[in-house]
Each structure stands twice: as structure tokens, then as C-alpha cells.
Amino acid sequence: MLSRRGVRRWVSSALVSAALVSGAVAFGAPQVAAAPGGPPPVNTGSSDGPGPAEPTSKQPSTPRIDHIEPINDRRLRVFVASPAMSRVVEVQVLLPRDRSRPRPTVYMLDGRSASPESNNWTELGHADRFYADKDVNVVFTVGGPASFYTDWQHPDPMLGTNMWETFLAKELPPLIDAEFNGNGTNAVMGVSMGAEAAMMLAFRQPKLYTAIAAHSGCFSMGTDIGQAQARAVVATYMGEPDNMFGKQDDPAWLAHDVTLHADALRGKTIYLSVGSGLPGVHDVPGTPNVASAIGFGGPLEAATNACTRRLTDRLRSLGIPVTAHFRGTGTHSWPYWADELALSWPTIAGALGVR
């Protein structure tokens, strides 16, 4: 027989899963890229599911850059042989125009769609254009759908081997700094799933990141509803949630709860943003996919609004400064996150010491 807390967890999981699944069914699982000549993709940070899990193979005991392929004169595909991930992992790197001196690095985490070929920050958020005149290296993750960019306890048959925290926080930064003249100062940004991942990385790796920007995320994995949300994200991508942090009572869930460990963020520059879920400037008649943005992205953003407010209140109660932008309107969709990239930049740039 389930305990009272077990019943709460089951109900929370069922409600969150039903909301995510019903949204995907009712409005179509959004695509990362549109077909040639077709309508633009739905911009809710989701997709129609991951491809096959990345195959693994024995890698060198020390991480190294395997090879680099240019996309253009400033944007590169960088392939890293990762012992933690047991495969060669692609990231994309955008270099500044002026490469004459060392510079900070900004790491950009995707939402739960996380295409194996690109990152929605460039495909939908146009971050490559935004950073064109910024004096920073920018690293875009590639792949990792529904992974929360964290270290999983077990490989997953559908989602593969996920040891993202080790890869992103320990293996990758020294390689990026050495190859692309990084100065050791870092920021991390994310949207939706990637927002929670960015905040988890920041408190779990307190010496690595100077600044964090998190847009439309939830940050309380240790709570019943927070765990239910994370499990629903994994399950809707056909993964097994227990492979991430174990059974529901496993202490690993609490160990990744940002709100619970908020004091570890002291001294960092933090920018949080979220909409209300009500239709806004990007959700008007005639806008492509407006029905999905409002019907699916509206309720999702309303939920992340409550999550963001809870973390903001917690940080302020601890005396930790935070810049929080609560928009009166706006859905869970990429046009708003593209706006927030520009709005958050003065806060992040100031912490990095750049313009």
C-alpha cells in the first residue's frame, strides 16, 4: 500500500505527465526544424522525440579534442573524445571577431528537444547573430534530449549514456580554454530543461561559473512536484526516469535540488526570467503555430512562473542578489527566450568583465 507521501508523488507525476503528453498529442510534438517550404517550427522547446541513443565506445583515459570542422569562419563543430560519455561528443563553438587576447566563455544549454545536429539557441534563438559583436567564446551543447545535462546513475536504452555534468564541468572547459584562448571565466545559460540544468551545474560546481542566466525553468527536483516534472520530461522522451537519479526516495533527487541548495549560489551573478503564460507580443493572430504556443506553451510557462518565483524568494531570503524578470505575459516559446538573451546580457556581461 502506498504511503501518504507516495500517493502525493503518484498524483503529482500523473498530473504533470498528463499535461505534457496531452499537450504533445493535442498540438503536435514540435519539430526542431521545419521541412523545406513548410511552416516554421513550433517554438515550445520540445520535439517529436529523440533519435536512437548515441553508440558508445572505449575512449582515451584523458579527454581530448578529436577533430574540428568549420561551419564558417567563426563557428566550428568541435568533437571531443570524452571518457565520461564513452563517445566522441560534438559541441559547437562561436569565436569572437577579435581573437588577439584571452576572453571569457559562455556555455549555452538547450531545452529538452536538444537536436543531435545543432542547438536551438542558434536555430530558433539566433544566438549566433546576437553574439556576433561580443568579446566571448560561446559553446553550444549538441544533443542530450531530456537529459537535464546531468550525470545519470545508469545508461538509458533510449537516451543513451548521460554524464553531462562531468563532461561540461570537468572535461570540456580546460580543452576550450587551451584551444580557443579562454581566460578561465565562465557563464552558463539555459532555457526550460536547460535552465534547471544551468542552475544545477552552478551550485554543484561552485568554482566554475561566475554568472548564470536561466529562462523558464523549474528548480526544485527534491519536491514531489519538482521530481514529477523531471520524470515526466524524461518519460515523454521514452527514457526511464529511475536511470537518472534512482527511485523516488533516492537522495540524489535532493542532491540536485537548486532551491534546497541555493546558498551555494552566493557570490554569483544570477539572472532569472519567465513569462506569466498569458498570450503576449509573440502570440498574436497570424503568428505561426500560435495555437500550440498558447494552448501548450501557456500552461507550461505558468508552471515555470511559480517555480521561478519560489527560487527567487528563496535567494532573496538568504540575502543573495538576483535579477529576476517576471514578464506580465508570454508563453513557453523561443521568441521570448531570444528576447531574454539580449535583456540578460548587460547583467551577464558585467560579471564577465566584457561589453
Tab-separated table of C-alpha atoms in Angstrom:
chain	number	residue	atom	x	y	z
A	1	MET	CA	0.000	0.000	0.000
A	2	LEU	CA	1.279	3.466	-0.863
A	3	SER	CA	2.140	5.865	1.943
A	4	ARG	CA	0.512	9.301	2.019
A	5	ARG	CA	3.656	10.813	0.519
A	6	GLY	CA	3.732	8.048	-2.074
A	7	VAL	CA	0.181	8.911	-3.077
A	8	ARG	CA	1.129	12.597	-3.421
A	9	ARG	CA	4.080	11.672	-5.593
A	10	TRP	CA	1.998	9.387	-7.777
A	11	VAL	CA	-0.678	12.049	-8.232
A	12	SER	CA	1.902	14.768	-8.959
A	13	SER	CA	3.648	12.579	-11.512
A	14	ALA	CA	0.396	11.600	-13.155
A	15	LEU	CA	-0.792	15.217	-13.441
A	16	VAL	CA	2.474	16.557	-14.829
A	17	SER	CA	2.890	13.646	-17.237
A	18	ALA	CA	-0.692	14.038	-18.422
A	19	ALA	CA	-0.156	17.749	-19.056
A	20	LEU	CA	2.980	17.159	-21.117
A	21	VAL	CA	1.583	14.219	-23.053
A	22	SER	CA	-1.791	15.841	-23.713
A	23	GLY	CA	-0.060	18.967	-24.953
A	24	ALA	CA	2.052	16.964	-27.372
A	25	VAL	CA	-0.965	14.991	-28.576
A	26	ALA	CA	-3.313	17.935	-28.909
A	27	PHE	CA	-0.929	20.320	-30.608
A	28	GLY	CA	1.620	18.040	-32.198
A	29	ALA	CA	5.075	17.361	-30.903
A	30	PRO	CA	7.076	20.380	-32.051
A	31	GLN	CA	9.878	19.907	-34.532
A	32	VAL	CA	13.385	21.283	-34.223
A	33	ALA	CA	13.466	22.300	-37.871
A	34	ALA	CA	10.805	22.850	-40.460
A	35	ALA	CA	10.580	20.880	-43.686
A	36	PRO	CA	11.670	22.782	-46.800
A	37	GLY	CA	8.862	25.061	-47.839
A	38	GLY	CA	6.825	24.193	-44.754
A	39	PRO	CA	5.754	26.330	-41.807
A	40	PRO	CA	8.259	27.370	-39.137
A	41	PRO	CA	8.721	25.008	-36.188
A	42	VAL	CA	6.645	25.255	-33.058
A	43	ASN	CA	8.836	27.013	-30.501
A	44	THR	CA	7.942	25.396	-27.192
A	45	GLY	CA	11.295	23.733	-26.586
A	46	SER	CA	10.003	20.234	-27.324
A	47	SER	CA	10.330	17.847	-30.254
A	48	ASP	CA	8.793	14.673	-31.548
A	49	GLY	CA	11.198	12.519	-29.576
A	50	PRO	CA	14.889	11.630	-29.634
A	51	GLY	CA	16.624	9.604	-32.267
A	52	PRO	CA	18.444	6.376	-31.430
A	53	ALA	CA	20.798	6.560	-28.461
A	54	GLU	CA	24.341	7.555	-29.336
A	55	PRO	CA	26.560	4.461	-29.568
A	56	THR	CA	29.381	4.237	-27.052
A	57	SER	CA	32.939	3.032	-27.455
A	58	LYS	CA	36.136	2.964	-25.439
A	59	GLN	CA	37.734	6.405	-25.345
A	60	PRO	CA	41.169	7.602	-24.239
A	61	SER	CA	41.559	7.875	-20.474
A	62	THR	CA	42.155	11.626	-20.835
A	63	PRO	CA	39.642	13.845	-22.669
A	64	ARG	CA	40.947	15.463	-25.842
A	65	ILE	CA	39.722	17.269	-28.919
A	66	ASP	CA	39.364	14.606	-31.595
A	67	HIS	CA	38.885	16.951	-34.555
A	68	ILE	CA	37.377	20.288	-35.591
A	69	GLU	CA	35.176	21.050	-38.597
A	70	PRO	CA	34.442	24.643	-39.659
A	71	ILE	CA	30.851	25.736	-40.231
A	72	ASN	CA	32.029	29.205	-41.266
A	73	ASP	CA	34.989	31.421	-40.451
A	74	ARG	CA	33.900	31.883	-36.811
A	75	ARG	CA	31.629	28.947	-35.986
A	76	LEU	CA	33.067	25.468	-35.548
A	77	ARG	CA	31.993	21.923	-34.838
A	78	VAL	CA	34.328	20.654	-32.111
A	79	PHE	CA	34.401	16.913	-31.482
A	80	VAL	CA	35.641	15.858	-28.046
A	81	ALA	CA	36.684	12.336	-27.120
A	82	SER	CA	35.003	12.023	-23.713
A	83	PRO	CA	35.886	9.238	-21.274
A	84	ALA	CA	32.831	10.137	-19.166
A	85	MET	CA	30.374	9.926	-22.066
A	86	SER	CA	32.137	6.927	-23.652
A	87	ARG	CA	31.923	8.518	-27.085
A	88	VAL	CA	33.023	11.463	-29.168
A	89	VAL	CA	30.723	14.382	-28.267
A	90	GLU	CA	30.078	17.342	-30.535
A	91	VAL	CA	29.796	20.892	-29.277
A	92	GLN	CA	29.669	23.989	-31.443
A	93	VAL	CA	31.927	26.946	-30.715
A	94	LEU	CA	31.403	30.538	-31.840
A	95	LEU	CA	34.544	32.684	-31.761
A	96	PRO	CA	34.675	36.481	-31.435
A	97	ARG	CA	35.947	38.723	-34.194
A	98	ASP	CA	38.893	39.887	-32.090
A	99	ARG	CA	40.899	36.850	-31.005
A	100	SER	CA	44.038	38.720	-30.036
A	101	ARG	CA	43.558	38.333	-26.274
A	102	PRO	CA	42.108	35.809	-23.810
A	103	ARG	CA	38.356	36.046	-23.200
A	104	PRO	CA	35.565	34.510	-21.121
A	105	THR	CA	33.411	31.615	-22.297
A	106	VAL	CA	29.619	31.355	-22.247
A	107	TYR	CA	28.096	27.863	-22.242
A	108	MET	CA	24.598	27.635	-23.791
A	109	LEU	CA	22.358	24.712	-22.764
A	110	ASP	CA	19.386	23.654	-24.887
A	111	GLY	CA	15.826	22.777	-23.902
A	112	ARG	CA	14.513	19.230	-23.846
A	113	SER	CA	14.402	18.920	-27.654
A	114	ALA	CA	18.225	19.037	-27.965
A	115	SER	CA	18.750	18.058	-31.590
A	116	PRO	CA	21.712	15.782	-32.433
A	117	GLU	CA	22.806	18.190	-35.188
A	118	SER	CA	22.504	21.646	-33.647
A	119	ASN	CA	21.353	23.735	-30.709
A	120	ASN	CA	18.046	25.603	-30.589
A	121	TRP	CA	19.835	28.667	-29.242
A	122	THR	CA	21.179	29.138	-32.775
A	123	GLU	CA	18.363	27.550	-34.787
A	124	LEU	CA	15.476	29.308	-33.016
A	125	GLY	CA	17.052	31.850	-30.657
A	126	HIS	CA	19.516	33.288	-33.238
A	127	ALA	CA	22.230	33.462	-30.596
A	128	ASP	CA	24.943	33.324	-33.256
A	129	ARG	CA	23.714	36.684	-34.558
A	130	PHE	CA	23.429	38.144	-31.079
A	131	TYR	CA	26.994	37.196	-30.129
A	132	ALA	CA	28.457	38.411	-33.430
A	133	ASP	CA	29.955	41.537	-31.818
A	134	LYS	CA	30.566	40.154	-28.305
A	135	ASP	CA	34.085	39.520	-26.973
A	136	VAL	CA	33.458	35.992	-25.692
A	137	ASN	CA	33.779	32.406	-26.793
A	138	VAL	CA	30.363	30.738	-26.929
A	139	VAL	CA	29.935	26.968	-26.553
A	140	PHE	CA	26.647	25.384	-27.644
A	141	THR	CA	25.771	21.883	-26.491
A	142	VAL	CA	24.624	19.468	-29.204
A	143	GLY	CA	22.315	16.603	-28.273
A	144	GLY	CA	21.282	15.443	-24.821
A	145	PRO	CA	17.466	15.399	-25.195
A	146	ALA	CA	15.633	15.098	-21.872
A	147	SER	CA	18.976	14.585	-20.113
A	148	PHE	CA	18.938	17.651	-17.820
A	149	TYR	CA	22.644	17.865	-18.702
A	150	THR	CA	23.469	15.956	-15.550
A	151	ASP	CA	25.248	12.721	-14.617
A	152	TRP	CA	22.854	9.772	-14.753
A	153	GLN	CA	23.241	6.795	-12.480
A	154	HIS	CA	22.796	4.323	-15.351
A	155	PRO	CA	22.870	4.357	-19.154
A	156	ASP	CA	19.380	4.506	-20.632
A	157	PRO	CA	18.263	2.235	-23.504
A	158	MET	CA	16.561	5.158	-25.268
A	159	LEU	CA	18.538	8.216	-24.148
A	160	GLY	CA	21.964	6.620	-24.001
A	161	THR	CA	24.890	7.395	-21.712
A	162	ASN	CA	24.454	10.764	-19.998
A	163	MET	CA	27.379	12.013	-17.965
A	164	TRP	CA	26.891	15.624	-18.911
A	165	GLU	CA	27.920	17.253	-15.635
A	166	THR	CA	31.312	15.566	-15.764
A	167	PHE	CA	31.687	16.379	-19.454
A	168	LEU	CA	30.560	20.016	-19.262
A	169	ALA	CA	32.155	20.936	-15.950
A	170	LYS	CA	35.377	18.899	-15.852
A	171	GLU	CA	36.368	17.548	-19.247
A	172	LEU	CA	35.346	20.342	-21.625
A	173	PRO	CA	36.372	23.706	-20.066
A	174	PRO	CA	40.146	23.060	-19.970
A	175	LEU	CA	40.049	21.945	-23.608
A	176	ILE	CA	38.059	25.004	-24.693
A	177	ASP	CA	40.337	27.405	-22.804
A	178	ALA	CA	43.500	25.811	-24.208
A	179	GLU	CA	42.307	25.583	-27.810
A	180	PHE	CA	40.426	28.890	-28.042
A	181	ASN	CA	42.296	31.198	-25.661
A	182	GLY	CA	39.761	31.200	-22.844
A	183	ASN	CA	40.693	33.110	-19.704
A	184	GLY	CA	39.039	30.737	-17.202
A	185	THR	CA	35.997	32.951	-16.522
A	186	ASN	CA	32.720	31.253	-17.447
A	187	ALA	CA	28.985	31.832	-17.598
A	188	VAL	CA	26.234	29.277	-18.240
A	189	MET	CA	22.775	29.905	-19.711
A	190	GLY	CA	19.810	27.654	-20.354
A	191	VAL	CA	16.129	27.545	-21.248
A	192	SER	CA	13.402	25.256	-19.901
A	193	MET	CA	15.134	21.944	-19.088
A	194	GLY	CA	18.446	23.686	-19.730
A	195	ALA	CA	17.559	26.434	-17.248
A	196	GLU	CA	17.286	23.917	-14.435
A	197	ALA	CA	20.450	22.231	-15.688
A	198	ALA	CA	22.359	25.534	-15.697
A	199	MET	CA	21.395	26.256	-12.093
A	200	MET	CA	22.234	22.692	-11.023
A	201	LEU	CA	25.671	22.937	-12.610
A	202	ALA	CA	26.240	26.325	-10.987
A	203	PHE	CA	25.593	25.205	-7.424
A	204	ARG	CA	27.233	21.796	-7.833
A	205	GLN	CA	30.355	23.273	-9.458
A	206	PRO	CA	30.700	26.461	-7.403
A	207	LYS	CA	34.166	27.436	-8.655
A	208	LEU	CA	33.425	27.122	-12.369
A	209	TYR	CA	30.769	29.710	-13.222
A	210	THR	CA	30.793	33.428	-12.452
A	211	ALA	CA	27.320	34.103	-13.869
A	212	ILE	CA	24.133	32.166	-14.673
A	213	ALA	CA	21.074	33.015	-16.746
A	214	ALA	CA	18.076	30.675	-16.500
A	215	HIS	CA	14.906	31.242	-18.506
A	216	SER	CA	11.571	29.489	-17.848
A	217	GLY	CA	12.881	26.691	-15.657
A	218	CYS	CA	11.852	24.719	-12.582
A	219	PHE	CA	14.378	24.380	-9.794
A	220	SER	CA	13.089	22.056	-7.060
A	221	MET	CA	13.789	18.454	-8.030
A	222	GLY	CA	13.652	17.327	-4.425
A	223	THR	CA	9.960	18.211	-4.057
A	224	ASP	CA	7.161	15.911	-5.143
A	225	ILE	CA	6.011	18.175	-7.955
A	226	GLY	CA	9.582	19.003	-8.997
A	227	GLN	CA	10.536	15.362	-9.260
A	228	ALA	CA	7.283	14.639	-11.091
A	229	GLN	CA	8.107	17.352	-13.620
A	230	ALA	CA	11.591	15.963	-14.247
A	231	ARG	CA	10.315	12.395	-14.502
A	232	ALA	CA	7.649	13.493	-16.980
A	233	VAL	CA	10.224	15.164	-19.206
A	234	VAL	CA	12.329	12.003	-19.281
A	235	ALA	CA	9.330	9.701	-19.739
A	236	THR	CA	7.832	11.677	-22.628
A	237	TYR	CA	11.099	11.068	-24.440
A	238	MET	CA	10.778	7.343	-23.766
A	239	GLY	CA	13.532	7.318	-21.156
A	240	GLU	CA	13.404	5.581	-17.779
A	241	PRO	CA	13.473	8.277	-15.055
A	242	ASP	CA	14.981	5.916	-12.473
A	243	ASN	CA	18.115	5.783	-14.624
A	244	MET	CA	18.741	9.451	-13.913
A	245	PHE	CA	18.630	9.809	-10.107
A	246	GLY	CA	17.205	6.481	-8.974
A	247	LYS	CA	13.949	5.596	-7.268
A	248	GLN	CA	11.732	8.300	-5.820
A	249	ASP	CA	13.371	8.185	-2.368
A	250	ASP	CA	16.941	8.191	-3.678
A	251	PRO	CA	18.880	11.078	-2.047
A	252	ALA	CA	20.239	12.046	-5.477
A	253	TRP	CA	16.998	13.912	-6.168
A	254	LEU	CA	17.581	16.155	-3.157
A	255	ALA	CA	21.259	16.499	-4.075
A	256	HIS	CA	20.228	18.181	-7.348
A	257	ASP	CA	17.560	20.482	-5.894
A	258	VAL	CA	18.590	24.069	-6.687
A	259	THR	CA	16.203	25.739	-4.246
A	260	LEU	CA	17.334	23.488	-1.404
A	261	HIS	CA	20.996	24.255	-2.105
A	262	ALA	CA	20.519	27.907	-3.055
A	263	ASP	CA	23.109	29.093	-0.538
A	264	ALA	CA	25.800	27.525	-2.754
A	265	LEU	CA	24.980	30.219	-5.345
A	266	ARG	CA	26.171	33.005	-3.046
A	267	GLY	CA	28.635	35.301	-4.769
A	268	LYS	CA	27.456	34.523	-8.297
A	269	THR	CA	25.633	36.829	-10.683
A	270	ILE	CA	22.175	35.381	-11.327
A	271	TYR	CA	19.566	36.353	-13.913
A	272	LEU	CA	16.173	34.595	-13.929
A	273	SER	CA	13.298	35.206	-16.325
A	274	VAL	CA	9.847	33.796	-17.001
A	275	GLY	CA	6.527	34.806	-18.534
A	276	SER	CA	3.082	34.502	-16.986
A	277	GLY	CA	1.662	32.056	-19.520
A	278	LEU	CA	-0.798	34.617	-20.877
A	279	PRO	CA	-0.514	35.395	-24.599
A	280	GLY	CA	1.987	38.147	-25.276
A	281	VAL	CA	3.582	40.055	-28.126
A	282	HIS	CA	4.732	36.869	-29.872
A	283	ASP	CA	1.345	35.107	-29.507
A	284	VAL	CA	-0.903	37.166	-31.760
A	285	PRO	CA	-3.261	36.057	-34.557
A	286	GLY	CA	-1.321	35.291	-37.697
A	287	THR	CA	1.787	34.190	-35.811
A	288	PRO	CA	2.879	30.700	-36.954
A	289	ASN	CA	1.867	27.964	-34.501
A	290	VAL	CA	0.063	30.420	-32.238
A	291	ALA	CA	-2.484	27.776	-31.143
A	292	SER	CA	0.257	25.477	-29.873
A	293	ALA	CA	2.170	28.318	-28.221
A	294	ILE	CA	-0.927	29.383	-26.289
A	295	GLY	CA	-2.562	26.014	-25.647
A	296	PHE	CA	0.600	24.072	-24.767
A	297	GLY	CA	3.203	26.741	-24.018
A	298	GLY	CA	0.852	28.872	-21.929
A	299	PRO	CA	0.225	26.325	-19.145
A	300	LEU	CA	3.887	25.263	-19.180
A	301	GLU	CA	5.029	28.844	-18.696
A	302	ALA	CA	2.507	29.432	-15.917
A	303	ALA	CA	4.008	26.432	-14.104
A	304	THR	CA	7.572	27.639	-14.572
A	305	ASN	CA	6.497	31.069	-13.337
A	306	ALA	CA	5.637	29.512	-9.968
A	307	CYS	CA	8.952	27.618	-9.986
A	308	THR	CA	10.952	30.750	-10.736
A	309	ARG	CA	9.148	32.785	-8.103
A	310	ARG	CA	9.896	30.114	-5.498
A	311	LEU	CA	13.623	30.185	-6.273
A	312	THR	CA	13.695	33.991	-6.396
A	313	ASP	CA	12.037	34.201	-2.983
A	314	ARG	CA	14.484	31.667	-1.587
A	315	LEU	CA	17.532	33.538	-2.894
A	316	ARG	CA	16.289	36.843	-1.517
A	317	SER	CA	15.514	35.300	1.866
A	318	LEU	CA	19.163	34.223	2.003
A	319	GLY	CA	20.361	37.710	1.082
A	320	ILE	CA	21.663	36.530	-2.307
A	321	PRO	CA	21.203	39.176	-5.027
A	322	VAL	CA	19.250	38.061	-8.092
A	323	THR	CA	17.961	39.891	-11.134
A	324	ALA	CA	14.522	38.421	-11.839
A	325	HIS	CA	12.401	39.448	-14.815
A	326	PHE	CA	8.778	38.356	-14.384
A	327	ARG	CA	7.006	39.276	-17.594
A	328	GLY	CA	3.286	40.013	-17.341
A	329	THR	CA	2.643	37.954	-20.476
A	330	GLY	CA	4.446	35.364	-22.576
A	331	THR	CA	4.364	31.651	-23.276
A	332	HIS	CA	6.934	28.852	-23.097
A	333	SER	CA	8.422	29.563	-26.515
A	334	TRP	CA	11.610	30.598	-28.246
A	335	PRO	CA	10.762	34.159	-29.324
A	336	TYR	CA	10.635	35.181	-25.654
A	337	TRP	CA	13.898	33.411	-24.871
A	338	ALA	CA	15.570	35.175	-27.788
A	339	ASP	CA	14.376	38.454	-26.252
A	340	GLU	CA	15.750	37.410	-22.865
A	341	LEU	CA	19.184	36.706	-24.320
A	342	ALA	CA	19.514	40.404	-25.082
A	343	LEU	CA	17.813	41.536	-21.870
A	344	SER	CA	20.044	39.379	-19.679
A	345	TRP	CA	23.279	40.302	-21.417
A	346	PRO	CA	24.136	43.508	-19.513
A	347	THR	CA	23.907	41.551	-16.238
A	348	ILE	CA	25.994	38.634	-17.534
A	349	ALA	CA	28.491	40.805	-19.417
A	350	GLY	CA	29.121	42.892	-16.332
A	351	ALA	CA	30.024	39.788	-14.343
A	352	LEU	CA	32.329	38.580	-17.123
A	353	GLY	CA	34.021	41.952	-17.498
A	354	VAL	CA	33.086	42.412	-21.146
A	355	ARG	CA	30.739	44.632	-23.156
